[in-house]
mmCIF file of C-alpha atoms in Angstrom:
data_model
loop_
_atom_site.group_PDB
_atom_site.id
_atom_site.type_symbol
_atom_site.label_atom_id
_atom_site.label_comp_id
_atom_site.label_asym_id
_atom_site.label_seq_id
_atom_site.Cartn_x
_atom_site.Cartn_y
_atom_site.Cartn_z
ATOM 1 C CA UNK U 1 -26.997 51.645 18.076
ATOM 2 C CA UNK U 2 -24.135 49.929 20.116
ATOM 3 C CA UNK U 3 -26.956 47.125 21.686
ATOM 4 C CA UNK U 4 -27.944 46.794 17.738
ATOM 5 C CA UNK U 5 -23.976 46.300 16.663
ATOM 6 C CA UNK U 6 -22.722 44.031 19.219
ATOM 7 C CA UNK U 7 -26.453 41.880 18.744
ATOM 8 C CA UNK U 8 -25.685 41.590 15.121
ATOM 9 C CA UNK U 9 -21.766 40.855 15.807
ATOM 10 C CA UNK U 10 -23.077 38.396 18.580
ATOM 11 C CA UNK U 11 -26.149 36.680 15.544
ATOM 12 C CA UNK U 12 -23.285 36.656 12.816
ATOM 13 C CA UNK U 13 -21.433 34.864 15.100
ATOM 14 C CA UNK U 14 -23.370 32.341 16.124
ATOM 15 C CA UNK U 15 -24.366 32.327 12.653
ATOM 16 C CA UNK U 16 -20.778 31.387 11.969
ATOM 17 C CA UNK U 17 -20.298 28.326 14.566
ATOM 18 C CA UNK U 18 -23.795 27.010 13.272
ATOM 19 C CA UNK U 19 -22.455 27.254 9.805
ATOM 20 C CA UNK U 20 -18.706 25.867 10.710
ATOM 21 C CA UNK U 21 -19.969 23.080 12.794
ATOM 22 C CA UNK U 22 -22.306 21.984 10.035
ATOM 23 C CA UNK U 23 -19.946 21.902 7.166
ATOM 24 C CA UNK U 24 -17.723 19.973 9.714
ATOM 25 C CA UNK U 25 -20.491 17.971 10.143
ATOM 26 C CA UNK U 26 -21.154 16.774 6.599
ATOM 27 C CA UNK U 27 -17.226 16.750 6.004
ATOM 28 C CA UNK U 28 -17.485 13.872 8.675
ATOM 29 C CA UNK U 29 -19.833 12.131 7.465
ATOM 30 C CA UNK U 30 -18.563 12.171 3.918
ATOM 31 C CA UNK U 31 -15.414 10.389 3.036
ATOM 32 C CA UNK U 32 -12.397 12.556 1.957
ATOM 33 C CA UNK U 33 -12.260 12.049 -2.064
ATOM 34 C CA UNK U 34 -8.866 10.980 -2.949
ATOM 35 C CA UNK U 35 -6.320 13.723 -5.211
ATOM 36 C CA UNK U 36 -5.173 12.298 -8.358
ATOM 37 C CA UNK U 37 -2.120 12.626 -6.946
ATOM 38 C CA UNK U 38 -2.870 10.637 -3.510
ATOM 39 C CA UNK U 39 -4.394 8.031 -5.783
ATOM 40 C CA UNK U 40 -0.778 7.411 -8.137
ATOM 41 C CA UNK U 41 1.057 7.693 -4.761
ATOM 42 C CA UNK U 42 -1.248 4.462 -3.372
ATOM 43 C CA UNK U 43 -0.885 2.708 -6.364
ATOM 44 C CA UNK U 44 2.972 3.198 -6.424
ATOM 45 C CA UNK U 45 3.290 2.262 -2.390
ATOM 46 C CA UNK U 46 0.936 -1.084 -3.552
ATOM 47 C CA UNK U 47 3.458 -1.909 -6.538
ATOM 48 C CA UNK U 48 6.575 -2.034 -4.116
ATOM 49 C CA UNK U 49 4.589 -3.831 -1.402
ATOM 50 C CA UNK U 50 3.751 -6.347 -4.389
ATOM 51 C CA UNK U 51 7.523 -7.128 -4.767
ATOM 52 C CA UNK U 52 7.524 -7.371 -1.180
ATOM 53 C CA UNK U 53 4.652 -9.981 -0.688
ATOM 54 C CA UNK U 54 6.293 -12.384 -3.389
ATOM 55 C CA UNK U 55 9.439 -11.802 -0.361
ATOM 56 C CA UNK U 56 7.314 -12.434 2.008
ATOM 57 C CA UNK U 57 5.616 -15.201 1.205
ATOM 58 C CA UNK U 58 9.087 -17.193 0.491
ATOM 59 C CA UNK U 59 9.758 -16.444 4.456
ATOM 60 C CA UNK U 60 6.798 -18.176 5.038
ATOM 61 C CA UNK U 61 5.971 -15.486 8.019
ATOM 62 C CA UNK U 62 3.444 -17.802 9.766
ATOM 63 C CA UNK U 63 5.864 -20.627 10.179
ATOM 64 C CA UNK U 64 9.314 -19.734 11.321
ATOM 65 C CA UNK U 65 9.240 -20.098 15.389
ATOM 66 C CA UNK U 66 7.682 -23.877 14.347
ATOM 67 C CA UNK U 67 10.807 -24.904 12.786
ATOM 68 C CA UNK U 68 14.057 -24.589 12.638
ATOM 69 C CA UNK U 69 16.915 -25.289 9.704
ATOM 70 C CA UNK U 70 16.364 -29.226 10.651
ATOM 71 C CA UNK U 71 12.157 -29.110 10.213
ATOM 72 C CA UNK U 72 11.262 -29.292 13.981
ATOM 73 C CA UNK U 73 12.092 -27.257 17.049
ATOM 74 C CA UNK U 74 12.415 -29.918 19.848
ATOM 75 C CA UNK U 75 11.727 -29.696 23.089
ATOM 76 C CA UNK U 76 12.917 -31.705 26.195
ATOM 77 C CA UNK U 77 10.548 -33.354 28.743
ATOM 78 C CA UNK U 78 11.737 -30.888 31.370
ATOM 79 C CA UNK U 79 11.548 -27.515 28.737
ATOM 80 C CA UNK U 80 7.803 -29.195 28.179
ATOM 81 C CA UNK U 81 6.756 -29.074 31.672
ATOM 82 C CA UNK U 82 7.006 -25.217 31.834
ATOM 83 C CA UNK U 83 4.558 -24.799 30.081
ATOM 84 C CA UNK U 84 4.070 -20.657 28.149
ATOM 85 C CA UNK U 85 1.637 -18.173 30.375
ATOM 86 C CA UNK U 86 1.961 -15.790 27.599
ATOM 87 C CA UNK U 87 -0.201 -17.035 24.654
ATOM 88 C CA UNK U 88 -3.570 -15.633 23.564
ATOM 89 C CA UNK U 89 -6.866 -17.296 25.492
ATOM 90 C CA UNK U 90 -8.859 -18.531 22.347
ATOM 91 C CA UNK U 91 -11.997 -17.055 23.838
ATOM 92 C CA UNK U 92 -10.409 -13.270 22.771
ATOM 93 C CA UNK U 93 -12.588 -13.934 19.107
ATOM 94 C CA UNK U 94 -15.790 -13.600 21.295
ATOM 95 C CA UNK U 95 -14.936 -9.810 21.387
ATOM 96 C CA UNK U 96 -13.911 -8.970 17.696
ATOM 97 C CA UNK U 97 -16.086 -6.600 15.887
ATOM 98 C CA UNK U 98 -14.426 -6.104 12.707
ATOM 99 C CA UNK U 99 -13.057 -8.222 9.558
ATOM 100 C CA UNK U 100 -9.862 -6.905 10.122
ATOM 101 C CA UNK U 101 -9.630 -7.960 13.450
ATOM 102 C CA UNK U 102 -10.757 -11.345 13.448
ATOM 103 C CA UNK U 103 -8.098 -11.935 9.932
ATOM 104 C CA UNK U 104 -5.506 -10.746 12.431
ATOM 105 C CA UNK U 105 -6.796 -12.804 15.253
ATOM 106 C CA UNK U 106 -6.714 -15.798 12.913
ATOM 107 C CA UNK U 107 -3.021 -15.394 11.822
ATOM 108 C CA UNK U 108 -2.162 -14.739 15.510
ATOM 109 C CA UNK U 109 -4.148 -17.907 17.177
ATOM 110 C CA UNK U 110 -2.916 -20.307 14.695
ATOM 111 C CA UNK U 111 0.767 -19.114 15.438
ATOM 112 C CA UNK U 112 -0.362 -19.606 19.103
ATOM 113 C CA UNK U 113 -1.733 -23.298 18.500
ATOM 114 C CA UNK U 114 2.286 -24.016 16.972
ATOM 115 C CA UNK U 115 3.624 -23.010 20.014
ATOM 116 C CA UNK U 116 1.004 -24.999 22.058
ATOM 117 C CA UNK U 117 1.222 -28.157 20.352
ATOM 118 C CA UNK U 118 5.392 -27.862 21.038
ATOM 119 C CA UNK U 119 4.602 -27.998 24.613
ATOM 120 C CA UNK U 120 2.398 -30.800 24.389
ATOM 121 C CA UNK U 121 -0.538 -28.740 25.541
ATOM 122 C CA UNK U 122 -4.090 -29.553 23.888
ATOM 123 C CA UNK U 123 -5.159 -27.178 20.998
ATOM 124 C CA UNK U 124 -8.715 -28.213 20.766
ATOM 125 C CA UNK U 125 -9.615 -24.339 22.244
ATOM 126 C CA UNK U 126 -7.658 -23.065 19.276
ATOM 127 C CA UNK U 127 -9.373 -25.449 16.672
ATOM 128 C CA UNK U 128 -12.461 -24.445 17.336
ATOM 129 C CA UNK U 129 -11.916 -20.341 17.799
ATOM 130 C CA UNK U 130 -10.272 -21.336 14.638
ATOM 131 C CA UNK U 131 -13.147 -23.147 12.782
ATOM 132 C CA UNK U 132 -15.648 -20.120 14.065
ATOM 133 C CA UNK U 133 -13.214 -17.607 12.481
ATOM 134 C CA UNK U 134 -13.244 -19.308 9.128
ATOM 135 C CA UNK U 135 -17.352 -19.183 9.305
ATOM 136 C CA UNK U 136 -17.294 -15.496 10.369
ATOM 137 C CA UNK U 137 -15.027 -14.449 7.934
ATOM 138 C CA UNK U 138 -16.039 -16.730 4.810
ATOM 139 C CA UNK U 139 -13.002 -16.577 2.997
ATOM 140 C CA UNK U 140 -11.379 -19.873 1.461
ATOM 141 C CA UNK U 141 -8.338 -18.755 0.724
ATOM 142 C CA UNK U 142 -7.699 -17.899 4.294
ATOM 143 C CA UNK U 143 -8.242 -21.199 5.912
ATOM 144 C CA UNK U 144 -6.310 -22.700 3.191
ATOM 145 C CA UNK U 145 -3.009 -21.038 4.167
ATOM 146 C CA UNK U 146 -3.381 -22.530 8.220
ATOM 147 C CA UNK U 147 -4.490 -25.808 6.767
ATOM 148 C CA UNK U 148 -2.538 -26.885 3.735
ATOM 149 C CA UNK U 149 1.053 -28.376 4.519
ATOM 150 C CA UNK U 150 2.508 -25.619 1.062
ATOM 151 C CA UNK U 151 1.847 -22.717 3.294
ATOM 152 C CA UNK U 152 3.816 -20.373 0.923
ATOM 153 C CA UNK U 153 1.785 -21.628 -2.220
ATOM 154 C CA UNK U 154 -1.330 -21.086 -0.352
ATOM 155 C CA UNK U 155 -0.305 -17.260 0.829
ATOM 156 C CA UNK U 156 0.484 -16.840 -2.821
ATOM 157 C CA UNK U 157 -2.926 -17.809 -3.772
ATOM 158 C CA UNK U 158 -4.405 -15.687 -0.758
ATOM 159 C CA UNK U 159 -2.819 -12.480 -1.686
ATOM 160 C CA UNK U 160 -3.668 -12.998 -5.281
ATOM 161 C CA UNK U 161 -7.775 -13.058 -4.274
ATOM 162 C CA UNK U 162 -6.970 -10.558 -1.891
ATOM 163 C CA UNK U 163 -5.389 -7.960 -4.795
ATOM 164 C CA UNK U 164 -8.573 -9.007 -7.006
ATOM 165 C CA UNK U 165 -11.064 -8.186 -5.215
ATOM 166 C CA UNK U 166 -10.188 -5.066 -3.591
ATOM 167 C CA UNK U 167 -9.089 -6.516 0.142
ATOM 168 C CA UNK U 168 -5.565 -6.215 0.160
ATOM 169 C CA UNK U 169 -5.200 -4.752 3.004
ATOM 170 C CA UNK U 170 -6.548 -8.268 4.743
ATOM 171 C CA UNK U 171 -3.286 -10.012 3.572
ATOM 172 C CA UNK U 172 -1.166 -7.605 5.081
ATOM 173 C CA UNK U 173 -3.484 -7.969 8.296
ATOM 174 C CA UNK U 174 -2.374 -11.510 8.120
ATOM 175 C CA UNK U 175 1.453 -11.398 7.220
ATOM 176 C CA UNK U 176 1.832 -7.988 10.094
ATOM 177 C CA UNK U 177 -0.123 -9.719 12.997
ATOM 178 C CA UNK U 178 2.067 -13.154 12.343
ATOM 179 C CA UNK U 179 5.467 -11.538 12.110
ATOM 180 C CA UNK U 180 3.944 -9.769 15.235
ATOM 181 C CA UNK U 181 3.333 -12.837 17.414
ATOM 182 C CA UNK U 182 6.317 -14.208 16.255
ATOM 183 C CA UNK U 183 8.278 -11.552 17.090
ATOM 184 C CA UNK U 184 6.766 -11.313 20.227
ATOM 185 C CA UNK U 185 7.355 -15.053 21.399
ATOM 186 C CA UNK U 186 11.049 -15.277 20.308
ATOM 187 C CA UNK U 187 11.343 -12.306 22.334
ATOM 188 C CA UNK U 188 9.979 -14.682 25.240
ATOM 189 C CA UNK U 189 12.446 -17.280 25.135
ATOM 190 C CA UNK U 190 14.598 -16.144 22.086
ATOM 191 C CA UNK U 191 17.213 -18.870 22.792
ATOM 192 C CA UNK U 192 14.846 -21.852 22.098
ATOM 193 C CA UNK U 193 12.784 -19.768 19.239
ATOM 194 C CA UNK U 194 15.645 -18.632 17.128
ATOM 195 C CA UNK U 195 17.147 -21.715 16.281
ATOM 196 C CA UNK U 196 15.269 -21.509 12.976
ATOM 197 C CA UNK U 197 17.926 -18.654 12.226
ATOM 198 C CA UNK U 198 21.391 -17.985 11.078
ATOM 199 C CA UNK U 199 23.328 -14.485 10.677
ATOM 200 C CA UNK U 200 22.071 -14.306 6.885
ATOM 201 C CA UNK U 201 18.511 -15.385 7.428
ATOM 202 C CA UNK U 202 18.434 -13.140 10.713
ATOM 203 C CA UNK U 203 19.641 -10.053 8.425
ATOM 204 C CA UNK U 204 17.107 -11.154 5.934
ATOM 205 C CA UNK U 205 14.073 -11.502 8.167
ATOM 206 C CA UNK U 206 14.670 -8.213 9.770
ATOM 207 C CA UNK U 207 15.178 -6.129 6.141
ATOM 208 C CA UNK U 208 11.531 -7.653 5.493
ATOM 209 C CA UNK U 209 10.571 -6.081 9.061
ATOM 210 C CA UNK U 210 12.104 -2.858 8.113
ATOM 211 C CA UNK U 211 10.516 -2.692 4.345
ATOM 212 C CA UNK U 212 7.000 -4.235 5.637
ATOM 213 C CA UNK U 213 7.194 -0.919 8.640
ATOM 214 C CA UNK U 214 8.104 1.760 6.129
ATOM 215 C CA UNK U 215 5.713 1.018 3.605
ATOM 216 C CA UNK U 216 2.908 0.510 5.997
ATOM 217 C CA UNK U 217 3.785 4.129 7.267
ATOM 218 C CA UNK U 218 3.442 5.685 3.777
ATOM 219 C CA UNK U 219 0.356 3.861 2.761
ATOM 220 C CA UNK U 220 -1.225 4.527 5.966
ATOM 221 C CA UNK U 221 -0.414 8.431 5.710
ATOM 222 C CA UNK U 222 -3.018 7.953 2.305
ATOM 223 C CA UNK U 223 -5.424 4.937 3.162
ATOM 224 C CA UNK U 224 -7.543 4.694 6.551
ATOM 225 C CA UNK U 225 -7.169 0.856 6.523
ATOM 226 C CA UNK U 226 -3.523 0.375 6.978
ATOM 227 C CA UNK U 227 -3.614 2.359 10.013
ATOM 228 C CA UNK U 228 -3.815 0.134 12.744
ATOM 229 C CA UNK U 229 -1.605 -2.480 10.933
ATOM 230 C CA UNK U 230 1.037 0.492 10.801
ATOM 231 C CA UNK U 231 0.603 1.970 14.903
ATOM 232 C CA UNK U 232 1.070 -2.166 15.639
ATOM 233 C CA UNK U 233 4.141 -2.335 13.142
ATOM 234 C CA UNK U 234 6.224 0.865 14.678
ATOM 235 C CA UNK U 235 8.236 -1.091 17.391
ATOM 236 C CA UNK U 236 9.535 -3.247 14.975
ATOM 237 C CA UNK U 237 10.790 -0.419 12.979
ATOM 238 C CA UNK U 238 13.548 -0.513 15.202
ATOM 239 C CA UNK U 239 14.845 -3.833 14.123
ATOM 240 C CA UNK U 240 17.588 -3.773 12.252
ATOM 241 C CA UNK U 241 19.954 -6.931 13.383
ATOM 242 C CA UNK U 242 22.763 -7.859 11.016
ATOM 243 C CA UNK U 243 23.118 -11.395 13.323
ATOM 244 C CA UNK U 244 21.126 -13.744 15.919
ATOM 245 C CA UNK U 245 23.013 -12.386 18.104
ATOM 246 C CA UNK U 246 22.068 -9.145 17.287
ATOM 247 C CA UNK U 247 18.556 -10.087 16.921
ATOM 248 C CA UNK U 248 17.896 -11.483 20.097
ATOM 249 C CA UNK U 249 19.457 -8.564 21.872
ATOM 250 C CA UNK U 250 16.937 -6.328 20.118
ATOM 251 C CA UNK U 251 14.282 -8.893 21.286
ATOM 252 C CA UNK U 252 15.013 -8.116 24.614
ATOM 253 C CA UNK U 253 15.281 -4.054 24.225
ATOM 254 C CA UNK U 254 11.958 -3.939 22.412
ATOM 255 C CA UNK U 255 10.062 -7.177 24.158
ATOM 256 C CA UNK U 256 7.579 -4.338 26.295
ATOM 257 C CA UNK U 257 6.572 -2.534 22.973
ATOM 258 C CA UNK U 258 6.193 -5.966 21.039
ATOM 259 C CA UNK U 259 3.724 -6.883 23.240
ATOM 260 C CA UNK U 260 1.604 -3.213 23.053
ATOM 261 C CA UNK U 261 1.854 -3.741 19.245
ATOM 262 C CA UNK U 262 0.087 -7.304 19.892
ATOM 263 C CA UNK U 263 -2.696 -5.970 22.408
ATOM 264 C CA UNK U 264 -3.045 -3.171 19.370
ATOM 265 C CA UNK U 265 -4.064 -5.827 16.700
ATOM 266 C CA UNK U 266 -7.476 -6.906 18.336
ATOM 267 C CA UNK U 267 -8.155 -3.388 19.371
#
């Protein structure tokens, strides 16, 4: 009676591992349905980061270690001739597997390519990683924002077909992988790549670093897709500089993580 018991205990379970590790199975392969109440909270979290695309689109994220408050950041003959060992090889698109990827790796080349073409070095690599980005990813609106001279019109229009149809998250690819390479380079040589800032527009720049982080970590907590845009945002959340000054000391404190939260995007 004892061999019966403990054969039956033993079948019921086994019974009950089959059984758990099936249900876990087909929990897997379904997608997790949504509460109502997950649903208003990602449509709420999307209304504020609405307000905050219209902010960041008039910092023109993709632009700002390019210029400075005069149009141009100079550099001398001798500055020239050291020339930057820390921008992206264009040939990193040959390993991209996902949409979301190569929209970052887009944003983040074509930042790359500025800072290129200020040391005189020749951006043909980037032009064409460029130009096979545009055919992979088929989407107008995005080569329109590297290639017309209103950048901040064309974001406009990019997040605007983005919201339509359903891919918003592949704007805010865009705007967090370009705030993260720029953050990242003035972090390289933040006295020659801040220029483009005062006290005011440093404070600015890093509230929009602060709102972009936090939202990205609430919408992430509810929607699969912001997830790797929010693990790469979380070393900026520490930004918080009133000044330049400020700012480029917390360059310097966070330049290590900046540069994890860069590798992260093409992961």
């Amino acid at each position: 009676m004892k061999k019966v018991s403990m054969f039956l205990a033993i079948a019921a379970c086994v019974c009950m591992v089959s059984c758990g590790n099936r249900k876990a199975a087909q929990q897997a392969a379904a997608p997790k349905e949504k509460s109502q109440v997950e649903l208003q909270q990602e449509e709420y979290i999307k209304m504020q980061l609405d307000s905050l695309a219209a902010e960041v689109v008039r910092l023109k994220p993709l632009d700002f270690v390019a210029s400075n408050n005069d149009g141009t950041i100079v550099l001398t003959e001798k500055e020239k001739q050291v020339k930057p060992d820390y921008l992206l090889n264009p040939s990193v698109i040959n390993d991209l597997q996902t949409l979301s990827q190569k929209y970052r790796a887009a944003a983040l080349l074509y930042v790359d390519k500025s800072v290129a073409s200020l040391y005189g070095m020749p951006v043909n690599e980037y032009d064409a990683a460029l130009t096979k980005l545009y055919v992979d990813i088929n989407d107008s609106h995005l080569k329109d924002i590297f290639t017309y001279e209103n950048t901040a019109e064309a974001l406009k229009a990019f997040h605007e077909s983005c919201r339509e149809n359903g891919r918003l998250h592949f704007f805010w690819d865009v705007c967090a992988a370009a705030i993260v390479e720029h953050t990242f380079i003035a972090s390289q040589n933040s006295d020659k790549f801040l220029a483009a800032f005062d006290d005011d527009s440093a404070s600015e720049f890093t509230l929009q670093i602060a709102l972009l982080t936090i939202a990205m970590d609430d919408l992430a907590e509810i929607n699969p897709e912001y997830k790797e845009i929010n693990e790469a945002l979380q070393p900026l959340g520490v930004i918080n500089a009133i000044s330049v000054d400020q700012f480029r000391e917390q360059l310097s404190l966070v330049k290590d993580q900046v540069s994890e939260s860069r590798g992260m995007l093409l992961k």
